[in-house]
């Protein structure tokens, strides 16, 4: 019973914790996705909106988690966490949008950027002196993938003639396939694809376009470099966790399991997500929580680029050649949907997600 409750509530609790701490992770000059001048980051309005948002998330979100606890006790279904997560998203979204719209409307009405010297700065060192790829941090993900492949090859002759490939919400099999390379190693193909993708992202992160503070450019660039390097290492650890989850899923298929044990599959991935959350809280988005050498502030301010951010979450700027840009509310980077290369890459990724599962049929 304790394992069932942990399985059903660990994911929703992590989501609730992430939503609650996100205002502390976000860059101070983009509260709830709204760009504000540096001298407005401690404005009473922004402080009040953070308080209201957290009160809303804390009370309603906790009530939903408790309701999920009761639901998991009454109905032992693997879809319970999915239902709770969907309900939590229905609570988080209006809380975020209310805070965002309130701050943005006051900012526009009072002209917070009026008379400000808006400046954009960049860090050329990310191209001329890029950090080394952390190969040792990549080893766990690669070794888990290699071990999964070796075990599968050795196990293949003794696998059942019919493999169970899909399970219902109750964990019971509802689709089978005759043993073949595709059906037996479909999850491994997915595992390999995700490993390559996450390793490529870890390599690219320190070279992506930074979001620097022109009031203290050197200090901001230092924080951004440290954040990108730390994020690359964390991404590699997440890759290892995801590989462990998929390895266990393959193992259940290969041994001919008659029912799905979902918790051991999702647990490593949830641990990786928790590690990413801890990293974000410690570092802050783009490294704004990291201590560094102080630098006297100048009279510049960041550009008011809210027009390129839809809801503060989606970035659309056809004039910007960057494929990925730092998120405004969250940890990491997001696609520039105004860049054709970014859109094409996203379409290819979606196509791969659809094609790879078909290999298992």
PDB file of C-alpha atoms in Angstrom, residues 32-170:
ATOM      1  CA  UNK A  32       6.103  35.503 -14.192  1.00  0.00           C
ATOM      2  CA  UNK A  33       7.526  36.001 -17.690  1.00  0.00           C
ATOM      3  CA  UNK A  34       7.252  39.811 -17.683  1.00  0.00           C
ATOM      4  CA  UNK A  35      10.412  41.821 -18.383  1.00  0.00           C
ATOM      5  CA  UNK A  36      10.923  44.565 -15.788  1.00  0.00           C
ATOM      6  CA  UNK A  37      13.807  46.993 -15.157  1.00  0.00           C
ATOM      7  CA  UNK A  38      16.375  45.978 -12.537  1.00  0.00           C
ATOM      8  CA  UNK A  39      15.256  48.768 -10.207  1.00  0.00           C
ATOM      9  CA  UNK A  40      11.727  47.300 -10.157  1.00  0.00           C
ATOM     10  CA  UNK A  41      12.612  43.745  -9.143  1.00  0.00           C
ATOM     11  CA  UNK A  42      11.691  44.449  -5.499  1.00  0.00           C
ATOM     12  CA  UNK A  43       8.571  46.446  -6.323  1.00  0.00           C
ATOM     13  CA  UNK A  44       5.800  45.794  -3.745  1.00  0.00           C
ATOM     14  CA  UNK A  45       3.457  44.760  -6.559  1.00  0.00           C
ATOM     15  CA  UNK A  46       5.776  41.924  -7.663  1.00  0.00           C
ATOM     16  CA  UNK A  47       6.328  40.814  -4.077  1.00  0.00           C
ATOM     17  CA  UNK A  48       2.576  40.749  -3.502  1.00  0.00           C
ATOM     18  CA  UNK A  49       1.929  38.732  -6.669  1.00  0.00           C
ATOM     19  CA  UNK A  50       4.503  36.163  -5.611  1.00  0.00           C
ATOM     20  CA  UNK A  51       2.770  35.877  -2.248  1.00  0.00           C
ATOM     21  CA  UNK A  52      -0.689  35.473  -3.820  1.00  0.00           C
ATOM     22  CA  UNK A  53       0.607  32.925  -6.332  1.00  0.00           C
ATOM     23  CA  UNK A  54       2.265  30.831  -3.650  1.00  0.00           C
ATOM     24  CA  UNK A  55      -0.771  31.015  -1.377  1.00  0.00           C
ATOM     25  CA  UNK A  56      -2.972  29.828  -4.245  1.00  0.00           C
ATOM     26  CA  UNK A  57      -0.586  27.039  -5.282  1.00  0.00           C
ATOM     27  CA  UNK A  58       0.047  25.949  -1.693  1.00  0.00           C
ATOM     28  CA  UNK A  59      -3.583  25.736  -0.600  1.00  0.00           C
ATOM     29  CA  UNK A  60      -5.325  24.395  -3.687  1.00  0.00           C
ATOM     30  CA  UNK A  61      -2.392  22.243  -4.748  1.00  0.00           C
ATOM     31  CA  UNK A  62      -2.090  20.622  -1.319  1.00  0.00           C
ATOM     32  CA  UNK A  63      -5.838  19.956  -1.320  1.00  0.00           C
ATOM     33  CA  UNK A  64      -5.522  18.213  -4.689  1.00  0.00           C
ATOM     34  CA  UNK A  65      -2.613  16.089  -3.493  1.00  0.00           C
ATOM     35  CA  UNK A  66      -4.626  15.050  -0.435  1.00  0.00           C
ATOM     36  CA  UNK A  67      -7.562  14.213  -2.692  1.00  0.00           C
ATOM     37  CA  UNK A  68      -5.166  12.161  -4.784  1.00  0.00           C
ATOM     38  CA  UNK A  69      -4.071  10.301  -1.667  1.00  0.00           C
ATOM     39  CA  UNK A  70      -7.684   9.325  -0.976  1.00  0.00           C
ATOM     40  CA  UNK A  71      -8.192   8.380  -4.626  1.00  0.00           C
ATOM     41  CA  UNK A  72      -5.103   6.165  -4.650  1.00  0.00           C
ATOM     42  CA  UNK A  73      -6.386   4.349  -1.561  1.00  0.00           C
ATOM     43  CA  UNK A  74      -9.806   3.751  -3.093  1.00  0.00           C
ATOM     44  CA  UNK A  75      -8.862   3.103  -6.728  1.00  0.00           C
ATOM     45  CA  UNK A  76      -5.491   1.501  -7.332  1.00  0.00           C
ATOM     46  CA  UNK A  77      -4.920   2.539 -10.930  1.00  0.00           C
ATOM     47  CA  UNK A  78      -1.702   3.714 -12.568  1.00  0.00           C
ATOM     48  CA  UNK A  79      -3.712   6.556 -14.144  1.00  0.00           C
ATOM     49  CA  UNK A  80      -4.275   8.171 -10.733  1.00  0.00           C
ATOM     50  CA  UNK A  81      -1.052  10.275 -10.882  1.00  0.00           C
ATOM     51  CA  UNK A  82      -1.978  11.386 -14.416  1.00  0.00           C
ATOM     52  CA  UNK A  83      -5.342  12.631 -13.152  1.00  0.00           C
ATOM     53  CA  UNK A  84      -3.732  14.460 -10.215  1.00  0.00           C
ATOM     54  CA  UNK A  85      -1.091  16.069 -12.444  1.00  0.00           C
ATOM     55  CA  UNK A  86      -3.776  17.270 -14.882  1.00  0.00           C
ATOM     56  CA  UNK A  87      -5.739  18.770 -11.983  1.00  0.00           C
ATOM     57  CA  UNK A  88      -2.598  20.470 -10.639  1.00  0.00           C
ATOM     58  CA  UNK A  89      -1.867  22.011 -14.035  1.00  0.00           C
ATOM     59  CA  UNK A  90      -5.423  23.334 -14.006  1.00  0.00           C
ATOM     60  CA  UNK A  91      -4.561  25.109 -10.737  1.00  0.00           C
ATOM     61  CA  UNK A  92      -1.047  26.294 -11.608  1.00  0.00           C
ATOM     62  CA  UNK A  93      -1.996  27.873 -14.956  1.00  0.00           C
ATOM     63  CA  UNK A  94      -4.544  30.424 -13.637  1.00  0.00           C
ATOM     64  CA  UNK A  95      -2.283  31.339 -10.716  1.00  0.00           C
ATOM     65  CA  UNK A  96       0.607  32.055 -13.093  1.00  0.00           C
ATOM     66  CA  UNK A  97      -1.557  33.923 -15.621  1.00  0.00           C
ATOM     67  CA  UNK A  98      -3.162  36.106 -12.934  1.00  0.00           C
ATOM     68  CA  UNK A  99       0.236  37.197 -11.596  1.00  0.00           C
ATOM     69  CA  UNK A 100       1.589  37.756 -15.102  1.00  0.00           C
ATOM     70  CA  UNK A 101      -1.337  39.848 -16.319  1.00  0.00           C
ATOM     71  CA  UNK A 102      -1.372  41.962 -13.146  1.00  0.00           C
ATOM     72  CA  UNK A 103       2.340  42.808 -13.335  1.00  0.00           C
ATOM     73  CA  UNK A 104       2.264  43.446 -17.067  1.00  0.00           C
ATOM     74  CA  UNK A 105      -0.760  45.746 -16.935  1.00  0.00           C
ATOM     75  CA  UNK A 106       0.750  47.893 -14.167  1.00  0.00           C
ATOM     76  CA  UNK A 107       4.118  47.956 -15.942  1.00  0.00           C
ATOM     77  CA  UNK A 108       2.517  49.256 -19.131  1.00  0.00           C
ATOM     78  CA  UNK A 109       0.239  51.711 -17.340  1.00  0.00           C
ATOM     79  CA  UNK A 110       3.032  53.239 -15.277  1.00  0.00           C
ATOM     80  CA  UNK A 111       5.640  53.121 -18.075  1.00  0.00           C
ATOM     81  CA  UNK A 112       8.345  51.267 -16.162  1.00  0.00           C
ATOM     82  CA  UNK A 113      10.719  51.339 -19.157  1.00  0.00           C
ATOM     83  CA  UNK A 114      10.053  54.964 -20.081  1.00  0.00           C
ATOM     84  CA  UNK A 115      13.318  56.930 -20.267  1.00  0.00           C
ATOM     85  CA  UNK A 116      15.446  53.817 -19.659  1.00  0.00           C
ATOM     86  CA  UNK A 117      18.556  53.129 -21.738  1.00  0.00           C
ATOM     87  CA  UNK A 118      17.726  49.684 -23.088  1.00  0.00           C
ATOM     88  CA  UNK A 119      20.828  47.660 -23.999  1.00  0.00           C
ATOM     89  CA  UNK A 120      21.547  44.113 -25.189  1.00  0.00           C
ATOM     90  CA  UNK A 121      24.855  42.433 -24.322  1.00  0.00           C
ATOM     91  CA  UNK A 122      26.338  39.060 -25.189  1.00  0.00           C
ATOM     92  CA  UNK A 123      29.210  36.811 -24.132  1.00  0.00           C
ATOM     93  CA  UNK A 124      31.555  36.038 -27.048  1.00  0.00           C
ATOM     94  CA  UNK A 125      33.670  33.732 -24.844  1.00  0.00           C
ATOM     95  CA  UNK A 126      31.067  30.979 -25.160  1.00  0.00           C
ATOM     96  CA  UNK A 127      32.300  30.560 -28.771  1.00  0.00           C
ATOM     97  CA  UNK A 128      36.001  31.397 -28.405  1.00  0.00           C
ATOM     98  CA  UNK A 129      36.557  29.568 -25.093  1.00  0.00           C
ATOM     99  CA  UNK A 130      33.815  26.928 -24.760  1.00  0.00           C
ATOM    100  CA  UNK A 131      34.083  24.599 -21.746  1.00  0.00           C
ATOM    101  CA  UNK A 132      35.137  21.002 -22.175  1.00  0.00           C
ATOM    102  CA  UNK A 133      32.448  18.382 -22.488  1.00  0.00           C
ATOM    103  CA  UNK A 134      32.050  16.552 -19.126  1.00  0.00           C
ATOM    104  CA  UNK A 135      32.704  13.038 -20.437  1.00  0.00           C
ATOM    105  CA  UNK A 136      32.868  11.442 -16.992  1.00  0.00           C
ATOM    106  CA  UNK A 137      29.343  12.675 -16.245  1.00  0.00           C
ATOM    107  CA  UNK A 138      28.169  11.035 -19.481  1.00  0.00           C
ATOM    108  CA  UNK A 139      29.541   7.607 -18.550  1.00  0.00           C
ATOM    109  CA  UNK A 140      26.596   6.455 -16.352  1.00  0.00           C
ATOM    110  CA  UNK A 141      24.048   7.016 -19.148  1.00  0.00           C
ATOM    111  CA  UNK A 142      26.267   5.346 -21.763  1.00  0.00           C
ATOM    112  CA  UNK A 143      27.103   2.383 -19.512  1.00  0.00           C
ATOM    113  CA  UNK A 144      23.446   1.786 -18.607  1.00  0.00           C
ATOM    114  CA  UNK A 145      22.531   1.834 -22.301  1.00  0.00           C
ATOM    115  CA  UNK A 146      25.392  -0.547 -23.155  1.00  0.00           C
ATOM    116  CA  UNK A 147      24.463  -2.907 -20.323  1.00  0.00           C
ATOM    117  CA  UNK A 148      20.835  -2.939 -21.495  1.00  0.00           C
ATOM    118  CA  UNK A 149      21.875  -3.812 -25.048  1.00  0.00           C
ATOM    119  CA  UNK A 150      24.257  -6.569 -23.941  1.00  0.00           C
ATOM    120  CA  UNK A 151      21.696  -8.088 -21.593  1.00  0.00           C
ATOM    121  CA  UNK A 152      19.015  -7.974 -24.292  1.00  0.00           C
ATOM    122  CA  UNK A 153      21.257  -9.670 -26.862  1.00  0.00           C
ATOM    123  CA  UNK A 154      22.193 -12.420 -24.408  1.00  0.00           C
ATOM    124  CA  UNK A 155      18.582 -12.836 -23.284  1.00  0.00           C
ATOM    125  CA  UNK A 156      17.064 -12.768 -26.784  1.00  0.00           C
ATOM    126  CA  UNK A 157      17.140 -16.548 -27.518  1.00  0.00           C
ATOM    127  CA  UNK A 158      15.288 -17.272 -24.249  1.00  0.00           C
ATOM    128  CA  UNK A 159      12.665 -14.550 -24.564  1.00  0.00           C
ATOM    129  CA  UNK A 160       9.010 -15.645 -24.854  1.00  0.00           C
ATOM    130  CA  UNK A 161       7.787 -16.216 -28.397  1.00  0.00           C
ATOM    131  CA  UNK A 162       5.087 -13.601 -27.771  1.00  0.00           C
ATOM    132  CA  UNK A 163       6.044 -10.360 -26.035  1.00  0.00           C
ATOM    133  CA  UNK A 164       3.701  -8.098 -24.051  1.00  0.00           C
ATOM    134  CA  UNK A 165       4.294  -4.578 -25.337  1.00  0.00           C
ATOM    135  CA  UNK A 166       1.500  -2.406 -23.944  1.00  0.00           C
ATOM    136  CA  UNK A 167      -0.475  -2.277 -20.713  1.00  0.00           C
ATOM    137  CA  UNK A 168      -3.782  -0.759 -19.570  1.00  0.00           C
ATOM    138  CA  UNK A 169      -4.227   1.757 -16.786  1.00  0.00           C
ATOM    139  CA  UNK A 170      -4.616  -1.168 -14.403  1.00  0.00           C
TER     140      UNK A 170
END
